Amino acid sequence: MKLTLSSSPHQRVQRDTGQVMRLVIYAMAPAMLVQMYFFGWGLLIQSIIAVSTALITEAGILRLRQKPVVRALSDYSAVLTALLLAVSIPPGLPWWMTLIGTFCAIGIVKQLYGGLGFNMFNPAMVAYVILLVSFPAAMTMWLPPVQFMADPLSFADTVSLIFTGYTQAGLDVAQLRTVADGITMATPLDAVKTGLTEGLTYSEAIQSRIFNGGLANSLGAGWSWVALTYLAGGLFLLKTKVINWHIPVGMIGSVVVCATVLHIADMDFYASPLFHIFNGSLLIGAFFIATDPVSASTTNKGRLIFGAAIGFWLVIIRTFGGYPDAVAFAVIIMNMAVPLIDYYTRPRTYGHGSRSNKRGR
Amino acid sequence: MANYQSLAAEGMWNNNPALVQLLGLCPLLAVTATVINGLGLGLATMAVLVGSNITVSLVRNFVRNEIRIPVFVMVIASFVTIIQLLMNAFTYELYLALGIFIPLIVTNCAIIGRAEAFASKNKVLPAAFDGVMMGAGFTLVLVLLGGMREVLGAGTLLSGADRLFGPIASNWTLTIFATEQPFLLAILPPGAFIGMGLLIAAKNAIDNRLTARQTKQKKQVTRIRVTAES
């Protein structure tokens, strides 16, 4: 008779990595469709570029490392990384930038550290930061939501924009961003940031046209709807127990607390918590990015701390930093702190280290 | 120890100050945004290294063991001052581009390391040769890293060659590709760290492959003998 000894946990949800990753992708899909509805075909093309680059890079490096290629490719982790990057970048980004970004995500951030399960940092977010630091102009060229554009881009126009830099009519992204009456449309976070530096108060800054047609008064058109769908996708992930509640709750809770404190301190300069939650990438960050099982904290208490710290950095960087959004920076900063958090939040083993027998330890 | 061939191999490859000893990383990472900056600092470091190795070797029998380190530091500092003044006089623009990293050659551990580990125990000629080879190994890495970062980050090679070689070199710049949106990461500090990591990895990979080839050859020999016996 063979007695197998295995370490805890002994009861497991019978789901392999591939199923988990696929569930996350399904949860993202509605939001991606909404994003395509508001921002055009770009996302679809960027996803195709990113996913194919990711798979080719992963296969190539696994080959070099003499690891089984097919098994690693069929766990969908590379696909998920590529999709997370694709939804974070502006849809009109030149194709070779997406290519460089995905290559860095899979090649450098994931495989050089040892592949799935060994990467310290969230690959998609490091790739996003690499692109943002390298190509700051192109990476902030978001096209306005479809309802603000004089004539929305056709599929062929989008392809031509991504691969040549110009639409078929010869317009580049900067020209496309200029809406009919000669005003350049900024993203909601950009609009408020620029408004505040120009001396407007917060309540004046959110009068910008980009906030017409959003969910509520201070929520950007298009963006807030996308964020809402990510929230729905995130709740689906919670329901199916793909992720735990600790990171999203910690992150959103701490954003609410930090933003409320600032907002109450000076309503003219600091945005409301609602503004922080539904603009930019906070909700996708809280449910889809910070919850990456590899690079996030692994204990429940640690996850709460990890999420809360991300929320804190998010508000600080958004409010006082040079870049309008901060999910990527906040996640990377806290990725570095994960070993420390895990060390100090190790759960107590039953029968060991309780308060009564601490001396006996 | 006076085996010049092994000294050369040590300095350029086996015990390369930048790739293996990981010494002098601060200037190495800071100035290698272009080939010329890298080459300039590499040559300056090499000159200091040769000078200090020769001097330390000359005085090795007169300096008492207890005070050797301060003496080495003073020797190195004098050579750095000489190099700094020379660069200020003859390659002023490069001098400005390298800035604080020229005086900081004093603190480059590769130099005091060679003074302590080699020059203070060997005759003048081997010490000088060791200085040349260690300096060349260091320069090689600076130039390689500078080349990688310059090509990726700006699409050029040898830009600003006239800073080092004078007006003749003003049209030496090679444009590999022209772009309006350079890959800034390569020029910024993270590019230096990632590039350095890749160089070290490449060096280790080559070493591993060489050892693997050697052991394979040995194995083949035994197999042949076994079949011959059986």
XYZ file of C-alpha atoms in Angstrom:
591
model
C 0.000 0.000 0.000
C 1.229 3.396 -0.850
C 0.633 6.222 1.577
C 1.135 9.595 -0.012
C 2.122 12.464 2.230
C 1.322 15.903 0.976
C 1.414 19.287 2.603
C -1.693 21.333 3.248
C -4.092 22.466 1.852
C -5.652 19.046 1.468
C -8.964 20.201 0.080
C -8.622 22.123 -3.092
C -10.879 23.628 -5.690
C -10.259 21.427 -8.656
C -9.279 24.122 -11.069
C -6.021 24.248 -12.931
C -4.167 27.379 -13.958
C -5.628 27.334 -17.441
C -9.209 27.328 -16.147
C -8.509 30.181 -13.734
C -6.880 32.266 -16.424
C -9.732 31.547 -18.835
C -12.300 32.604 -16.225
C -10.449 35.894 -15.759
C -10.445 36.408 -19.522
C -14.190 35.709 -19.706
C -14.746 38.197 -16.905
C -12.775 40.795 -18.845
C -14.587 40.174 -22.120
C -17.735 42.277 -21.510
C -15.642 45.226 -20.416
C -13.470 44.854 -23.491
C -16.582 44.931 -25.666
C -17.803 48.078 -23.899
C -14.358 49.603 -24.318
C -14.496 48.806 -28.044
C -17.961 50.321 -28.258
C -16.689 53.606 -26.833
C -13.159 53.734 -28.210
C -13.329 51.930 -31.530
C -11.680 48.948 -33.138
C -8.216 49.776 -31.816
C -8.519 47.485 -28.809
C -9.278 44.468 -31.006
C -6.226 45.077 -33.183
C -3.999 45.794 -30.181
C -5.227 42.585 -28.533
C -4.373 40.564 -31.632
C -0.887 42.104 -31.830
C -0.284 41.669 -28.103
C -1.588 38.105 -27.832
C 0.343 36.851 -30.842
C 3.547 38.572 -29.679
C 3.073 37.138 -26.206
C 2.579 33.587 -27.464
C 5.533 33.774 -29.846
C 7.810 35.283 -27.192
C 6.737 32.744 -24.586
C 7.235 29.843 -26.981
C 10.628 31.151 -28.126
C 11.977 31.660 -24.619
C 10.608 28.345 -23.315
C 12.370 26.712 -26.248
C 15.617 28.437 -25.251
C 15.112 27.369 -21.649
C 14.345 23.815 -22.819
C 10.980 23.711 -21.047
C 7.775 22.118 -22.369
C 6.285 24.700 -24.718
C 2.765 23.452 -25.329
C 1.872 22.956 -21.681
C 2.974 26.459 -20.736
C 1.201 28.039 -23.686
C -2.074 26.278 -22.939
C -2.343 27.795 -19.460
C -3.475 31.120 -20.999
C -1.342 33.169 -18.608
C 0.511 34.806 -21.495
C -2.784 35.573 -23.209
C -4.122 37.209 -20.064
C -0.984 39.315 -19.642
C -1.244 40.418 -23.268
C -4.931 41.325 -22.905
C -4.301 43.289 -19.703
C -1.624 45.254 -21.525
C -3.862 45.746 -24.567
C -6.689 47.282 -22.535
C -4.257 49.617 -20.730
C -2.644 51.200 -23.779
C -4.220 53.820 -26.023
C -6.034 52.067 -28.887
C -4.184 54.021 -31.573
C -0.698 53.165 -30.313
C 1.757 52.305 -33.126
C 2.004 48.523 -33.532
C 5.719 48.276 -32.784
C 5.264 49.856 -29.358
C 2.690 47.203 -28.441
C 5.154 44.640 -29.721
C 8.030 45.981 -27.592
C 5.743 46.197 -24.566
C 4.478 42.639 -24.846
C 7.966 41.333 -25.520
C 9.227 43.034 -22.347
C 6.263 41.712 -20.344
C 6.746 38.091 -21.319
C 10.454 37.975 -22.127
C 11.986 40.121 -19.421
C 9.482 40.447 -16.593
C 8.072 36.919 -16.686
C 10.465 34.442 -18.293
C 13.793 35.937 -17.165
C 12.595 35.595 -13.586
C 11.726 31.950 -14.173
C 8.330 31.935 -15.885
C 4.834 31.658 -14.452
C 4.862 31.581 -10.673
C 8.288 33.122 -10.255
C 7.864 36.663 -11.491
C 8.149 39.271 -8.754
C 6.330 41.921 -10.724
C 3.074 42.021 -12.594
C 4.253 41.580 -16.214
C 1.505 43.647 -17.840
C 2.053 46.564 -15.483
C 5.841 46.625 -15.868
C 5.352 46.536 -19.632
C 2.913 49.423 -19.336
C 5.410 51.424 -17.286
C 8.247 50.607 -19.695
C 6.115 51.934 -22.548
C 4.948 54.962 -20.575
C 8.495 55.898 -19.599
C 9.880 55.241 -23.083
C 7.158 56.790 -25.217
C 5.396 59.325 -22.983
C 3.799 61.213 -25.871
C 2.321 58.231 -27.696
C 1.213 56.528 -24.489
C -0.989 59.449 -23.458
C -2.637 59.856 -26.873
C -6.046 58.469 -25.995
C -8.692 59.028 -28.622
C -11.873 60.595 -27.268
C -14.926 58.364 -26.841
C -16.857 57.743 -29.975
C -19.627 60.272 -29.338
C -17.170 63.182 -29.353
C -15.488 62.336 -32.618
C -16.547 64.140 -35.766
C -16.608 60.874 -37.677
C -15.742 57.657 -35.856
C -12.856 55.616 -37.235
C -13.733 52.690 -39.461
C -11.980 49.373 -39.027
C -9.732 50.013 -42.033
C -8.874 53.470 -40.712
C -7.913 52.032 -37.336
C -5.692 49.384 -38.925
C -4.020 52.032 -41.035
C -3.600 54.303 -37.982
C -1.910 51.587 -35.938
C 0.359 50.291 -38.682
C 1.263 53.517 -40.526
C 0.492 56.230 -38.014
C -2.102 57.842 -40.272
C -5.711 57.128 -41.165
C -6.580 56.617 -44.808
C -7.443 60.313 -44.981
C -3.965 61.148 -43.693
C -4.860 62.240 -40.158
C -2.581 61.311 -37.249
C -3.615 60.668 -33.651
C -3.001 64.231 -32.520
C -5.350 65.522 -35.213
C -7.970 62.895 -34.425
C -7.947 63.938 -30.794
C -8.924 67.446 -31.798
C -12.686 67.435 -31.875
C -14.805 69.521 -34.210
C -14.370 72.908 -32.554
C -10.600 72.691 -32.251
C -10.398 71.544 -28.626
C -8.163 68.569 -27.850
C -10.013 65.987 -25.831
C -8.122 64.770 -22.810
C -8.876 61.764 -20.637
C -10.901 62.527 -17.491
C -7.853 62.273 -15.235
C -5.815 64.426 -17.618
C -8.576 66.992 -17.883
C -8.723 67.502 -14.129
C -4.952 67.450 -13.718
C -4.444 70.051 -16.454
C -7.377 72.087 -15.171
C -5.907 72.227 -11.678
C -2.464 73.257 -12.941
C -4.114 75.994 -14.981
C -5.574 77.443 -11.820
C -9.105 76.083 -12.020
C -10.748 74.633 -8.942
C -11.769 70.990 -8.926
C -15.455 71.796 -9.423
C -14.549 73.976 -12.408
C -12.235 71.342 -13.867
C -14.962 68.707 -13.929
C -17.072 70.987 -16.114
C -14.839 69.842 -18.995
C -16.781 68.344 -21.884
C -15.253 64.940 -21.324
C -17.583 64.538 -18.325
C -20.758 64.916 -20.424
C -22.525 61.609 -20.693
C -20.668 59.781 -17.967
C -22.328 57.810 -15.183
C -22.602 60.845 -12.954
C -21.456 64.408 -12.709
C -17.708 63.947 -12.280
C -17.357 60.688 -14.169
C -15.862 60.651 -17.645
C -17.943 59.756 -20.653
C -17.085 56.309 -21.915
C -14.446 55.658 -19.269
C -16.862 55.394 -16.367
C -19.020 52.887 -18.283
C -15.959 50.772 -19.017
C -14.990 50.964 -15.346
C -18.497 49.881 -14.331
C -18.276 46.805 -16.554
C -14.903 45.934 -15.037
C -16.557 46.176 -11.638
C -19.221 43.722 -12.830
C -16.535 41.395 -14.195
C -14.692 41.660 -10.889
C -17.815 40.710 -8.937
C -18.168 37.688 -11.214
C -14.604 36.696 -10.313
C -15.421 37.082 -6.611
C -18.563 35.007 -7.041
C -16.676 32.208 -8.769
C -13.967 32.434 -6.089
C -11.203 33.047 -8.619
C -10.068 35.962 -6.465
C -10.535 36.751 -2.782
C -12.240 39.899 -1.593
C -9.240 41.144 0.380
C -7.255 42.924 -2.317
C -10.132 44.744 -4.083
C -11.728 45.735 -0.794
C -8.409 46.881 0.671
C -7.558 48.840 -2.429
C -10.900 50.540 -3.043
C -11.421 51.121 0.676
C -8.103 52.819 1.082
C -8.693 54.947 -2.037
C -12.008 56.039 -0.544
C -10.391 56.876 2.801
C -7.358 58.707 1.352
C -9.378 60.581 -1.263
C -12.061 61.556 1.261
C -9.495 62.923 3.703
C -7.901 65.025 0.949
C -11.263 66.066 -0.480
C -12.544 67.246 2.874
C -9.260 69.033 3.567
C -9.563 71.120 0.408
C -12.491 70.598 -1.925
C -11.052 73.004 -4.476
C -7.967 70.950 -5.200
C -8.574 67.337 -4.351
C -10.900 65.136 -6.364
C -13.766 63.272 -4.742
C -13.463 59.559 -3.977
C -16.119 58.780 -6.590
C -13.998 60.558 -9.180
C -10.993 58.422 -8.252
C -12.920 55.172 -8.373
C -14.720 55.507 -11.682
C -12.089 57.362 -13.694
C -8.868 55.844 -14.910
C -7.993 52.254 -14.320
C -8.709 51.790 -10.619
C -11.470 49.192 -10.945
C -9.689 47.008 -13.486
C -6.623 47.424 -11.289
C -8.415 46.388 -8.118
C -10.091 43.287 -9.540
C -7.901 42.144 -12.436
C -4.367 43.465 -11.963
C -3.546 43.701 -8.268
C -5.136 40.274 -7.710
C -2.523 38.528 -9.870
C -1.892 35.414 -7.746
C 1.831 35.335 -8.525
C 2.969 38.831 -7.705
C 0.429 39.702 -4.988
C 0.659 38.866 -1.314
C -0.404 35.334 -0.425
C -1.879 35.633 3.071
C -5.309 37.108 3.685
C -4.092 39.735 6.123
C -1.231 40.446 3.738
C -3.650 40.875 0.856
C -5.609 43.498 2.780
C -2.412 45.396 3.539
C -1.184 44.967 -0.039
C -4.445 46.297 -1.483
C -4.677 49.163 0.980
C -1.108 50.239 0.273
C -1.769 50.189 -3.470
C -4.807 52.394 -2.897
C -2.737 54.794 -0.799
C 0.011 55.103 -3.425
C -2.604 55.431 -6.138
C -4.171 58.504 -4.577
C -0.772 60.003 -3.709
C 0.670 59.524 -7.207
C -2.515 60.606 -8.991
C -2.786 63.720 -6.857
C 0.821 64.816 -6.475
C 2.701 62.906 -9.172
C 3.563 63.789 -12.732
C 1.482 61.125 -14.440
C -2.318 61.255 -14.461
C -2.926 57.592 -13.587
C -1.023 55.488 -11.118
C -2.335 51.930 -10.940
C 0.750 50.523 -12.663
C 3.221 52.425 -10.473
C 1.333 51.629 -7.283
C 1.118 47.928 -8.122
C 4.831 47.720 -8.964
C 5.862 49.541 -5.790
C 3.808 47.141 -3.686
C 5.005 44.086 -5.655
C 8.429 44.917 -4.250
C 7.028 44.933 -0.721
C 5.246 41.582 -1.050
C 8.021 39.409 0.475
C 8.117 41.719 3.500
C 4.313 41.733 3.867
C 4.176 37.959 3.563
C 6.919 37.581 6.162
C 5.089 39.644 8.764
C 1.603 38.248 8.095
C 2.371 34.549 8.204
C -0.691 32.859 9.609
C -0.198 31.099 12.927
C 0.027 27.344 12.675
C -2.449 25.569 14.935
C -0.879 24.871 18.287
C 2.171 27.021 17.712
C 3.017 30.573 18.678
C -0.265 31.422 20.365
C -0.168 34.130 22.982
C -0.301 31.742 25.926
C 2.722 29.654 24.956
C 4.778 32.343 23.293
C 7.545 31.888 25.843
C 7.790 28.209 25.073
C 8.407 28.798 21.389
C 52.435 34.819 -12.166
C 54.231 36.422 -15.066
C 52.289 34.438 -17.613
C 51.092 37.204 -19.907
C 48.629 35.068 -21.794
C 46.739 34.096 -18.669
C 46.881 37.702 -17.456
C 45.206 38.787 -20.680
C 42.545 36.085 -20.416
C 41.880 37.013 -16.788
C 41.416 40.702 -17.522
C 39.390 40.420 -20.685
C 37.210 37.437 -19.861
C 37.613 35.084 -16.875
C 37.958 37.768 -14.244
C 36.581 40.743 -16.139
C 36.269 43.628 -13.657
C 32.784 44.593 -14.868
C 31.188 41.259 -15.820
C 32.637 38.950 -13.176
C 33.978 41.053 -10.313
C 31.089 43.531 -10.757
C 33.359 46.372 -9.728
C 32.969 49.985 -10.740
C 29.302 49.539 -11.555
C 28.389 53.095 -10.602
C 30.268 54.823 -13.460
C 29.605 51.813 -15.680
C 25.856 52.208 -15.401
C 25.820 55.980 -15.269
C 27.838 57.036 -18.308
C 27.092 54.350 -20.877
C 24.265 56.134 -22.666
C 26.515 56.401 -25.734
C 29.533 54.493 -27.065
C 31.779 57.533 -26.925
C 31.012 58.338 -23.305
C 31.691 54.716 -22.430
C 34.915 54.634 -24.408
C 36.063 57.928 -22.891
C 35.546 56.786 -19.347
C 36.981 53.358 -20.139
C 40.195 54.832 -21.505
C 40.484 57.218 -18.554
C 40.025 54.329 -16.123
C 42.562 52.241 -18.031
C 45.135 55.049 -17.921
C 44.665 55.440 -14.174
C 44.828 51.674 -13.695
C 48.081 51.325 -15.624
C 49.658 54.307 -13.855
C 48.621 53.193 -10.392
C 49.635 49.562 -11.014
C 53.113 50.618 -12.148
C 53.605 52.999 -9.233
C 52.284 50.595 -6.630
C 54.508 47.868 -8.025
C 57.524 50.178 -7.894
C 56.988 51.146 -4.270
C 55.791 47.742 -3.080
C 59.022 46.969 -1.259
C 59.248 50.338 0.512
C 55.719 50.758 1.780
C 54.997 49.140 5.106
C 52.070 46.805 5.173
C 50.163 48.831 7.786
C 49.905 51.960 5.647
C 49.604 50.427 2.221
C 45.944 51.308 1.626
C 46.340 55.088 2.215
C 49.408 55.032 -0.018
C 47.474 53.230 -2.776
C 44.630 55.710 -2.495
C 47.000 58.660 -2.761
C 48.710 57.157 -5.793
C 45.357 56.547 -7.475
C 44.097 60.010 -6.580
C 47.173 61.621 -8.112
C 46.677 59.741 -11.367
C 42.986 60.607 -11.443
C 43.860 64.275 -10.975
C 46.338 64.079 -13.849
C 43.779 62.424 -16.114
C 41.101 64.882 -15.107
C 43.320 67.866 -15.922
C 44.383 66.295 -19.227
C 40.767 65.654 -20.222
C 39.832 69.147 -19.178
C 42.567 70.465 -21.474
C 42.200 68.248 -24.542
C 38.683 66.794 -24.630
C 36.726 69.521 -22.913
C 33.281 68.507 -24.180
C 33.767 64.899 -23.118
C 35.024 66.199 -19.782
C 31.746 68.074 -19.380
C 29.688 65.089 -20.522
C 31.309 62.687 -18.047
C 31.183 65.262 -15.267
C 31.524 63.912 -11.744
C 32.381 60.419 -12.961
C 35.951 61.379 -13.852
C 36.939 62.357 -10.281
C 34.922 59.381 -9.078
C 37.399 57.045 -10.802
C 39.257 57.339 -7.468
C 36.531 55.288 -5.842
C 36.413 52.666 -8.601
C 37.036 49.474 -6.639
C 38.504 47.790 -9.694
C 41.582 50.023 -9.410
C 42.373 49.666 -5.714
C 41.432 46.014 -6.068
C 44.145 45.449 -8.666
C 46.635 47.505 -6.663
C 46.038 45.366 -3.587
C 45.564 41.994 -5.251
C 48.135 42.120 -8.007
C 50.402 45.150 -8.319
C 51.576 45.085 -4.696
C 52.813 41.521 -5.160
C 54.314 41.563 -8.637
C 57.070 43.137 -10.663
C 56.557 46.291 -12.699
C 56.088 44.785 -16.147
C 53.434 42.198 -15.243
C 51.673 44.829 -13.106
C 51.550 47.250 -16.027
C 50.314 44.514 -18.357
C 47.653 43.535 -15.827
C 46.555 47.172 -15.688
C 46.261 47.312 -19.471
C 44.244 44.102 -19.642
C 41.905 44.837 -16.728
C 41.389 48.320 -18.142
C 40.718 46.890 -21.586
C 38.198 44.418 -20.147
C 36.426 47.226 -18.333
C 36.480 49.446 -21.443
C 35.141 46.623 -23.574
C 32.082 46.251 -21.362
C 31.559 50.014 -21.235
C 31.685 50.192 -25.039
C 29.400 47.177 -25.517
C 26.823 48.472 -23.067
C 27.102 51.963 -24.517
C 26.599 50.542 -27.996
C 23.540 48.530 -26.976
C 21.929 51.471 -25.251
C 22.795 53.967 -27.955
C 21.445 51.807 -30.789
C 18.240 50.969 -28.910
C 17.674 54.381 -27.419
C 18.733 56.768 -30.161
C 19.274 54.624 -33.258
C 22.821 55.886 -33.700
C 26.349 54.695 -33.002
C 29.437 56.787 -32.204
C 27.464 59.997 -31.888
C 29.671 62.773 -30.547
C 32.860 61.003 -31.613
C 34.480 64.395 -32.129
C 34.371 64.936 -28.383
C 36.996 62.232 -27.976
C 38.844 62.122 -31.300
C 38.691 65.774 -32.293
C 37.236 67.437 -35.399
C 38.249 64.588 -37.790
C 35.595 62.415 -36.185
C 32.729 64.846 -36.546
C 31.085 62.766 -39.299
C 31.704 59.330 -37.783
C 28.183 59.037 -36.420
C 26.370 56.035 -37.870
C 22.599 56.271 -38.018
C 21.167 52.763 -37.727
C 17.565 53.943 -37.889
C 15.880 57.292 -37.559
C 12.898 57.671 -35.276
C 10.911 60.478 -33.776
C 10.024 58.378 -30.778
C 13.210 56.896 -29.356
C 13.058 54.002 -26.897
C 13.869 56.217 -23.926
C 14.084 53.334 -21.475
C 17.398 52.232 -22.984
C 18.935 55.653 -22.348
C 17.463 55.982 -18.858
C 19.065 54.216 -15.847
C 16.777 51.129 -15.986
C 18.136 50.433 -19.469
C 21.645 50.330 -18.018
C 20.665 47.820 -15.348
C 18.742 45.580 -17.746
C 21.491 45.800 -20.382
C 24.183 44.965 -17.809
C 22.143 41.984 -16.607
C 21.789 40.733 -20.170
C 25.539 41.098 -20.786
C 26.379 39.124 -17.642
C 23.833 36.480 -18.628
C 25.338 36.245 -22.114
C 28.819 35.846 -20.645
C 27.633 33.078 -18.316
C 25.761 31.355 -21.144
C 28.900 31.324 -23.299
C 30.942 29.971 -20.390
C 28.390 27.226 -19.725
C 28.351 26.252 -23.361
C 32.163 26.053 -23.412
C 32.298 23.829 -20.333
C 29.482 21.665 -21.707
C 31.424 21.191 -24.923
C 34.573 20.233 -23.020
C 32.815 17.638 -20.869
C 31.058 16.230 -23.921
C 34.388 15.677 -25.630
C 35.688 13.869 -22.552
C 32.599 11.649 -22.453
C 33.001 10.685 -26.083
C 36.554 9.574 -25.411
C 35.494 7.220 -22.603
C 32.698 5.743 -24.663
C 35.039 4.874 -27.460
C 37.375 3.116 -25.075
C 34.506 1.161 -23.493
C 33.274 -0.120 -26.842
C 36.801 -1.029 -27.805
C 37.167 -3.122 -24.664
C 33.811 -4.871 -24.957
